[in-house]
Coordinates of C-alpha atoms and ligand atoms in Angstrom, one line a residue:
M1 CA 0.1 -0.2 0.3
T2 CA 1.0 3.4 -0.9
L3 CA 1.7 5.6 2.1
H4 CA 2.4 9.5 2.1
V5 CA 5.1 9.6 5.0
V6 CA 6.2 12.7 5.7
V7 CA 10.0 12.9 7.2
I8 CA 11.1 15.7 9.6
G9 CA 14.4 16.6 9.2
A10 CA 17.1 16.5 6.7
G11 CA 20.1 15.0 8.5
I12 CA 21.9 11.8 7.7
V13 CA 19.0 9.6 9.4
G14 CA 16.3 11.7 7.3
A15 CA 18.1 11.1 4.1
A16 CA 18.6 8.0 4.3
T17 CA 14.8 6.9 5.7
A18 CA 13.6 9.0 2.7
V19 CA 15.7 6.9 0.2
E20 CA 14.4 3.5 1.9
L21 CA 10.9 4.9 2.1
L22 CA 11.1 5.9 -1.9
R23 CA 12.6 2.4 -2.5
D24 CA 9.1 0.7 -0.5
G25 CA 7.0 2.9 -3.0
H26 CA 5.7 5.7 -0.5
R27 CA 5.0 9.0 -1.7
V28 CA 7.4 10.9 1.0
T29 CA 7.7 14.8 1.9
I30 CA 10.9 16.0 3.2
L31 CA 10.8 18.6 5.5
E32 CA 13.8 20.5 6.6
P33 CA 14.3 24.3 7.8
G34 CA 17.8 24.4 6.8
E35 CA 19.7 23.0 3.4
P36 CA 20.2 19.7 3.3
G37 CA 23.2 18.3 4.8
G38 CA 24.2 21.6 6.0
E39 CA 25.7 22.9 8.8
Q40 CA 22.6 23.2 11.1
A41 CA 23.1 19.4 11.4
A42 CA 25.4 17.1 13.3
S43 CA 25.2 15.7 10.0
Y44 CA 27.6 17.7 9.1
G45 CA 30.6 18.5 11.2
N46 CA 30.8 14.9 12.8
G47 CA 34.2 12.6 12.8
T48 CA 33.1 11.3 9.2
L49 CA 33.9 7.7 10.7
L50 CA 32.0 4.5 9.7
N51 CA 32.4 2.6 13.3
P52 CA 31.3 -1.1 12.9
S53 CA 33.1 -0.9 16.6
S54 CA 31.1 1.7 18.2
V55 CA 29.1 -0.3 20.6
I56 CA 30.3 1.2 24.0
P57 CA 28.0 3.7 24.7
M58 CA 29.7 7.2 27.3
S59 CA 28.4 6.1 30.7
S60 CA 30.6 3.2 31.8
P61 CA 31.2 1.8 35.4
G62 CA 32.6 4.2 37.8
I63 CA 32.3 7.5 35.5
W64 CA 30.5 9.2 37.8
R65 CA 33.6 9.6 39.9
K66 CA 34.8 11.8 36.6
V67 CA 32.0 14.2 37.0
P68 CA 34.0 17.0 39.4
G69 CA 36.4 17.4 36.9
W70 CA 33.6 17.7 34.0
L71 CA 32.4 21.1 36.3
A72 CA 36.4 22.3 36.9
D73 CA 37.7 22.2 33.5
P74 CA 35.9 23.9 30.9
L75 CA 38.0 22.9 28.5
G76 CA 38.7 19.3 28.9
P77 CA 37.2 16.3 26.4
L78 CA 34.3 16.5 28.5
T79 CA 32.2 19.6 30.5
I80 CA 29.3 20.8 31.7
R81 CA 28.8 24.1 32.1
W82 CA 27.7 25.4 35.1
C83 CA 24.7 26.9 34.5
Y84 CA 23.3 24.5 32.8
L85 CA 23.3 22.2 36.0
P86 CA 20.3 22.7 37.0
R87 CA 18.6 21.7 33.8
L88 CA 20.8 18.3 33.4
L89 CA 21.0 16.8 36.7
P90 CA 17.6 14.6 35.4
W91 CA 19.4 13.2 32.7
L92 CA 23.2 13.3 34.3
V93 CA 21.4 10.9 36.5
R94 CA 20.3 9.0 34.3
F95 CA 23.4 9.1 32.4
L96 CA 25.6 7.8 35.4
R97 CA 23.3 5.4 36.2
A98 CA 23.0 3.9 33.2
G99 CA 26.9 2.8 33.0
A100 CA 26.7 2.3 36.0
T101 CA 27.5 -1.9 36.1
E102 CA 29.1 -4.0 33.3
A103 CA 25.9 -5.7 32.6
K104 CA 24.3 -2.6 31.7
L105 CA 27.1 -1.7 29.3
T106 CA 26.7 -5.4 27.8
A107 CA 23.7 -5.2 27.2
T108 CA 23.6 -1.4 25.9
A109 CA 26.6 -2.9 22.9
R110 CA 24.4 -6.1 22.1
A111 CA 21.8 -3.6 21.3
L112 CA 23.7 -1.6 19.4
R113 CA 25.9 -3.8 17.7
P114 CA 22.9 -4.6 15.0
L115 CA 22.5 -0.4 14.5
V116 CA 26.2 -0.6 13.2
L117 CA 27.1 -3.8 12.0
D118 CA 27.4 -3.3 8.3
A119 CA 27.6 0.6 8.3
P120 CA 30.1 0.9 5.7
E121 CA 28.6 -1.6 3.3
R122 CA 25.2 0.3 3.5
H123 CA 26.5 3.6 3.0
R124 CA 28.4 2.6 0.5
R125 CA 25.2 1.1 -1.5
L126 CA 23.1 4.3 -0.9
A127 CA 25.3 6.3 -2.0
E128 CA 26.5 4.2 -5.4
E129 CA 22.7 4.6 -5.4
A130 CA 23.2 8.6 -4.9
G131 CA 25.7 8.8 -7.7
V132 CA 28.6 9.9 -4.5
A133 CA 30.6 6.4 -4.5
E134 CA 34.2 8.0 -3.9
L135 CA 32.8 9.4 -0.7
I136 CA 32.4 6.1 1.0
T137 CA 35.6 4.3 1.3
R138 CA 36.7 1.5 4.2
Q139 CA 40.4 1.6 4.9
G140 CA 40.0 0.8 8.5
V141 CA 40.5 3.2 11.6
L142 CA 43.7 3.6 13.7
F143 CA 43.3 3.4 17.4
V144 CA 46.4 5.1 18.5
F145 CA 47.7 4.7 22.4
P146 CA 51.1 6.1 24.1
T147 CA 51.8 2.2 25.1
R148 CA 49.9 -1.1 25.6
A149 CA 49.1 -0.2 29.2
D150 CA 47.2 2.2 28.1
F151 CA 44.9 0.5 25.8
E152 CA 44.7 -2.6 28.4
A153 CA 44.0 0.1 30.4
E154 CA 40.6 0.5 28.1
A155 CA 40.3 -4.0 28.8
L156 CA 36.2 -3.7 29.3
A157 CA 35.4 -1.6 26.7
W158 CA 37.7 -3.7 23.9
R159 CA 36.6 -6.9 25.8
L160 CA 33.1 -6.0 24.8
R161 CA 33.4 -5.2 21.5
H162 CA 35.2 -8.3 21.1
E163 CA 32.2 -9.9 22.6
N164 CA 30.4 -8.5 19.8
G165 CA 32.5 -9.5 16.6
V166 CA 34.5 -6.8 16.6
R167 CA 38.2 -8.0 15.1
W168 CA 41.4 -5.7 15.4
L169 CA 45.0 -5.7 14.1
E170 CA 47.6 -4.7 17.1
L171 CA 50.5 -2.8 15.8
S172 CA 53.4 -2.5 17.7
E173 CA 56.0 1.0 17.7
D174 CA 57.5 -0.4 14.3
E175 CA 54.2 -1.5 12.8
L176 CA 52.4 1.4 13.5
R177 CA 55.2 4.1 12.5
Q178 CA 54.9 2.4 9.1
R179 CA 51.5 1.8 8.7
E180 CA 51.2 6.0 9.6
P181 CA 54.9 7.5 9.8
S182 CA 53.1 11.2 10.1
L183 CA 52.7 10.2 14.2
D184 CA 54.1 11.5 16.8
R185 CA 56.9 9.6 18.3
R186 CA 55.3 9.2 21.8
Y187 CA 52.7 6.9 20.5
R188 CA 53.9 3.4 20.7
F189 CA 51.0 1.1 20.4
G190 CA 48.1 0.6 17.6
V191 CA 44.8 -0.6 17.0
L192 CA 43.7 -1.2 13.6
V193 CA 40.7 -1.9 13.2
E194 CA 39.8 -3.1 9.9
E195 CA 36.4 -3.3 9.5
N196 CA 35.7 0.7 10.5
G197 CA 35.3 3.3 7.5
Q198 CA 34.6 6.7 6.1
C199 CA 32.5 9.1 5.0
R200 CA 35.0 11.8 3.5
D201 CA 32.3 14.0 3.2
P202 CA 29.1 13.5 5.7
G203 CA 27.3 17.1 4.4
A204 CA 27.9 16.4 0.9
Y205 CA 26.5 12.7 1.5
V206 CA 23.7 14.0 2.6
A207 CA 22.5 16.7 0.3
A208 CA 23.6 13.6 -2.7
L209 CA 21.6 11.7 -0.6
I210 CA 18.3 14.3 -0.7
R211 CA 18.9 15.0 -4.3
H212 CA 18.4 11.4 -5.0
A213 CA 15.4 11.3 -2.9
Q214 CA 13.9 14.0 -5.0
A215 CA 14.6 12.4 -8.4
L216 CA 13.1 9.6 -6.5
G217 CA 10.1 11.2 -6.7
A218 CA 10.1 13.1 -3.3
E219 CA 9.0 16.5 -2.7
L220 CA 11.6 18.9 -0.3
R221 CA 9.8 21.4 1.8
R222 CA 11.4 24.0 3.5
G223 CA 9.6 24.6 6.7
K224 CA 9.9 23.4 11.0
A225 CA 7.6 20.9 12.0
L226 CA 5.5 22.2 14.9
G227 CA 3.7 19.2 16.0
F228 CA 0.8 16.2 15.4
R229 CA -3.0 16.8 13.9
I230 CA -3.5 13.1 15.4
E231 CA -7.1 12.0 15.9
D232 CA -8.9 8.6 18.0
R233 CA -4.4 7.9 17.6
R234 CA -4.4 7.8 13.9
L235 CA -2.3 10.8 12.0
Q236 CA -4.4 13.2 10.1
A237 CA -1.3 15.7 9.6
V238 CA 2.4 17.6 10.4
R239 CA 1.5 21.0 12.0
T240 CA 4.4 23.1 10.6
D241 CA 5.7 26.6 10.5
T242 CA 3.7 27.1 7.2
G243 CA 0.5 25.5 7.5
E244 CA -0.3 21.5 8.0
I245 CA 0.7 19.2 5.4
A246 CA -2.1 15.8 5.8
A247 CA 0.5 12.4 6.0
D248 CA -0.5 9.1 6.8
K249 CA 2.4 8.6 8.7
A250 CA 5.7 10.7 10.0
V251 CA 8.8 10.1 10.9
I252 CA 10.6 12.4 13.5
A253 CA 14.3 12.5 12.5
A254 CA 14.7 16.1 14.0
G255 CA 18.6 15.2 15.9
A256 CA 18.7 16.6 18.9
F257 CA 15.9 19.1 18.0
S258 CA 13.3 16.1 17.9
R259 CA 12.2 16.1 22.3
T260 CA 9.0 18.4 21.9
L261 CA 7.7 16.7 18.7
A262 CA 8.5 12.8 20.6
A263 CA 6.1 14.7 23.2
A264 CA 3.9 16.0 20.9
A265 CA 3.5 12.0 19.8
G266 CA 3.2 10.9 23.4
D267 CA 7.1 9.9 24.6
R268 CA 8.6 12.1 27.1
V269 CA 12.0 11.2 26.0
P270 CA 15.0 12.5 28.2
L271 CA 16.9 14.3 25.2
E272 CA 19.8 16.7 25.3
T273 CA 22.4 17.7 23.1
E274 CA 26.3 16.5 23.6
R275 CA 27.8 19.7 21.6
G276 CA 30.8 18.6 19.6
Y277 CA 33.3 20.9 17.4
H278 CA 35.2 20.8 14.7
A279 CA 38.1 22.4 13.8
V280 CA 39.5 21.6 9.4
L281 CA 42.9 22.9 8.7
T282 CA 43.4 23.2 5.1
D283 CA 46.2 22.5 3.1
P284 CA 47.9 21.2 6.4
G285 CA 50.9 19.8 5.0
I286 CA 50.8 16.1 6.4
A287 CA 48.5 13.5 4.9
P288 CA 47.6 10.7 7.5
R289 CA 46.9 7.3 5.6
Y290 CA 44.4 6.4 7.9
P291 CA 41.6 8.2 10.2
V292 CA 43.3 8.5 13.6
M293 CA 41.8 8.1 17.2
P294 CA 44.3 9.4 20.0
S295 CA 43.7 7.9 22.5
D296 CA 44.7 10.5 24.9
G297 CA 42.9 13.2 22.8
K298 CA 39.7 12.0 22.5
M299 CA 39.1 13.2 18.8
A300 CA 38.9 11.8 15.4
C301 CA 41.7 13.5 13.4
V302 CA 40.8 12.4 9.5
T303 CA 41.2 13.4 6.0
T304 CA 38.6 15.2 3.9
P305 CA 38.3 17.0 0.4
Q306 CA 38.5 20.7 2.6
G307 CA 41.3 19.5 4.5
L308 CA 42.3 18.1 7.7
R309 CA 38.9 17.7 9.9
L310 CA 39.8 17.2 14.0
A311 CA 36.3 16.6 15.8
G312 CA 35.2 15.9 19.1
Q313 CA 35.1 17.0 22.4
V314 CA 31.6 17.1 24.3
E315 CA 30.3 20.2 25.8
L316 CA 26.4 19.7 27.8
A317 CA 25.3 23.3 27.4
G318 CA 21.8 23.0 26.0
L319 CA 20.6 23.7 22.4
D320 CA 20.7 27.5 23.3
A321 CA 24.0 28.5 24.4
A322 CA 26.9 30.5 22.0
P323 CA 29.5 28.3 20.7
N324 CA 32.6 28.5 22.6
W325 CA 35.8 28.5 20.0
Q326 CA 38.3 28.1 22.4
R327 CA 36.9 24.5 22.8
A328 CA 38.2 24.0 18.8
A329 CA 41.3 25.6 19.7
V330 CA 41.7 22.4 21.8
L331 CA 41.2 20.1 18.6
R332 CA 43.3 22.2 17.2
N333 CA 46.3 23.0 19.5
F334 CA 45.9 19.1 20.7
A335 CA 46.5 17.6 16.7
R336 CA 50.0 19.2 16.7
R337 CA 51.0 16.6 19.8
V338 CA 49.2 13.6 17.2
F339 CA 50.7 15.5 14.0
P340 CA 54.5 16.8 15.0
D341 CA 54.4 18.4 11.2
L342 CA 51.6 20.1 11.3
P343 CA 52.6 23.8 10.8
P344 CA 52.0 25.8 14.4
N345 CA 50.3 29.1 12.8
L346 CA 47.6 29.2 9.8
P347 CA 46.4 31.5 8.6
A348 CA 42.9 32.4 10.3
D349 CA 41.5 31.8 6.9
R350 CA 42.6 28.0 6.2
V351 CA 40.8 27.3 9.7
K352 CA 37.3 26.3 9.5
V353 CA 35.7 26.0 13.1
W354 CA 32.1 24.4 13.2
M355 CA 29.8 23.6 16.6
G356 CA 27.0 20.9 16.4
H357 CA 24.4 18.9 18.5
R358 CA 24.5 15.2 19.4
P359 CA 21.2 13.9 19.9
S360 CA 21.4 12.3 22.7
T361 CA 19.9 9.8 25.5
P362 CA 20.8 9.0 28.7
D363 CA 21.7 5.2 27.7
G364 CA 23.0 5.8 24.7
L365 CA 20.8 4.1 22.6
P366 CA 18.3 5.7 19.9
C367 CA 14.6 5.9 20.1
I368 CA 13.3 3.9 17.1
G369 CA 9.8 2.9 16.7
P370 CA 6.2 4.1 17.3
A371 CA 5.2 6.8 19.3
S372 CA 3.3 5.2 22.0
G373 CA 0.5 8.1 21.7
C374 CA 0.1 7.5 17.9
P375 CA 1.7 4.7 16.5
D376 CA 1.5 6.2 12.5
V377 CA 4.3 8.7 14.2
M378 CA 7.7 6.9 13.5
H379 CA 11.1 8.0 15.9
A380 CA 14.3 8.3 15.1
F381 CA 16.4 10.4 16.3
G382 CA 19.0 10.2 19.1
H383 CA 21.7 8.6 17.7
G384 CA 24.3 10.2 19.6
H385 CA 27.9 9.6 19.3
I386 CA 27.1 7.0 16.2
G387 CA 24.4 8.6 13.8
L388 CA 26.0 8.8 10.7
T389 CA 27.6 5.3 11.0
A390 CA 23.5 3.8 12.5
G391 CA 21.9 6.3 9.6
A392 CA 21.9 3.7 7.3
A393 CA 20.8 0.8 8.9
T394 CA 18.2 2.8 11.1
A395 CA 16.8 3.9 8.0
R396 CA 15.9 0.2 7.4
L397 CA 14.5 -0.7 10.3
V398 CA 12.2 2.3 9.9
A399 CA 11.2 1.4 6.5
D400 CA 10.3 -2.0 7.4
L401 CA 8.3 -0.7 10.4
I402 CA 6.1 1.7 8.3
S403 CA 6.0 -1.2 5.1
G404 CA 4.7 -3.2 7.7
R405 CA 7.7 -6.1 6.9
Q406 CA 8.8 -8.0 9.5
P407 CA 11.8 -6.0 10.1
A408 CA 15.5 -7.7 10.0
I409 CA 16.6 -5.6 13.6
D410 CA 14.8 -6.3 16.6
P411 CA 13.5 -2.5 17.6
G412 CA 12.7 -3.8 21.2
P413 CA 15.8 -2.4 22.5
Y414 CA 15.5 1.2 21.1
S415 CA 11.5 1.8 22.3
A416 CA 11.1 5.5 23.6
G417 CA 8.7 3.8 26.1
R418 CA 11.9 2.0 27.7
F419 CA 12.1 6.1 29.8
Ligands
LIG1 C1 32.1 16.0 16.4 C2 31.1 15.7 16.3 C3 31.7 14.1 16.2 C4 31.3 13.1 15.2 N1 31.0 12.1 14.7 C5 30.9 11.0 14.8 C6 31.3 10.0 13.7 O1 32.4 9.5 13.6 N2 30.7 9.0 13.4 C7 29.2 8.9 13.6 O2 28.4 7.6 13.3 N3 28.7 9.8 14.4 C8 29.1 11.1 14.8 N4 28.5 11.9 15.4 C9 27.4 12.2 15.5 C10 26.4 11.7 14.4 O3 26.9 13.1 13.9 C11 24.9 12.1 14.8 O4 24.2 11.1 15.6 C12 24.2 12.7 13.4 O5 24.5 13.2 12.5 C13 22.2 12.3 13.4 O6 21.9 12.7 12.6 P1 20.4 13.1 12.1 O7 20.0 13.1 11.1 O8 19.6 12.4 13.4 O9 20.6 14.9 13.2 P2 21.0 15.6 12.1 O10 22.0 15.9 11.5 O11 21.3 17.1 13.8 O12 19.6 16.4 11.5 C14 18.6 16.7 12.2 C15 18.2 17.6 11.0 O13 16.6 18.1 11.3 C16 16.3 19.8 11.2 N5 14.8 20.0 12.1 C17 15.8 20.5 13.7 N6 14.8 20.4 14.0 C18 13.3 20.9 13.1 C19 11.8 20.6 12.7 N7 11.3 21.4 14.0 N8 11.2 20.4 11.4 C20 12.0 19.9 10.9 N9 13.5 19.6 10.3 C21 14.2 20.3 12.4 C22 17.9 20.0 11.0 O14 18.1 21.4 10.6 C23 18.7 19.4 10.5 O15 18.5 19.2 9.7 C24 29.5 13.5 15.6 C25 28.8 14.2 16.4 C26 29.4 15.3 16.4 C27 28.9 16.7 16.9

């Protein structure tokens, strides 16, 4: 049966979902206030990694001990703005509880794996269909550590990855040097996860998916969803700032901005933004062969068509606070400790900075599936640190649910009802 589906938001989740729905023969309207794949979306400026190894949520046993440090150091890899703490507190408590035991972490890792498992291949197929196959690469991702002991300090995370089928090559100092000569000599141990991949330009990729969706018949409407008209638990229309759009189904894929829409469909989801930053250095004078994740920097150092992108940082300060651009400078400064040949003083026109909003639930699992107040409204948000990777599998799962097919991935763990 052909349905009219309104997809709310044109980040990676909305764009990929639109393509999957069109493939199933539905009529699709994409509602987006900004440019598809534009700077307003987390999907534009992320670390570009498509990592099937990304099954470890942010919250882990003992993490509560770090909270005082997050409050004290405004430029650390994870910080909380004091003035935001009162509003953040309920989310923070849930966040700390979500990773309190190894059993909880194990369950979350198991629930995340199907969403990321074959991400590079899923994205390659989508990108090929959209005519931008060259944007998806699969050369592996290099995790680098000062010493083997630093790797072993993360034993629980790597054991859970292994239990979920992630495999890797361990590299000695010499092997690391041969694989990635541009690295600082401080790094003496490496882990290469060969199944991991990269989308070299996520903004261009999302824009291409939306163009492809339009070519397949989707309508792109500029505007903002405000809520829904629901009668007897059935969706009648999506309410927007430019009037109503009559619809059979709607997909909430508005990233960090999805909370009020989810509430309008009956679900109170504790969705926060983990704000992140990037700095892109054009003509950086080095060309790392692999995407690099330095264990002591908590950031992604990746080559993109625009230059070397340094992406990371978690800042808990809400949707409205102004960016703190010093955080992008932190990324830039640390990169010189990873790649010593990076020039110390690039002119301002060769450094571009960006801040974006990760859509984050406290337990690190997204919300995917029918809303409790109206099953015609489908949640597809809350992917936190892994939304680019998980976007393709999420899109397939949402399309399966809307088209009434038995989904290949069990949506149970992602139900908004868990909150
Ligand atoms: C610094 C950083 C590094 C990251 N690195 C990685 C990585 O390496 N790999 C990875 O997998 N993930 C990474 N992520 C996470 C990833 O970027 C996000 O999880 C993902 O982009 C979320 O996609 P989305 O489509 O849900 O939301 P978004 O990309 O934010 O898109 C949401 C869209 O909805 C629109 N919208 C908002 N409100 C409305 C409304 N009311 N009506 C209609 N439209 C609306 C917005 O304009 C926006 O275009 C990173 C994130 C950051 C910030």
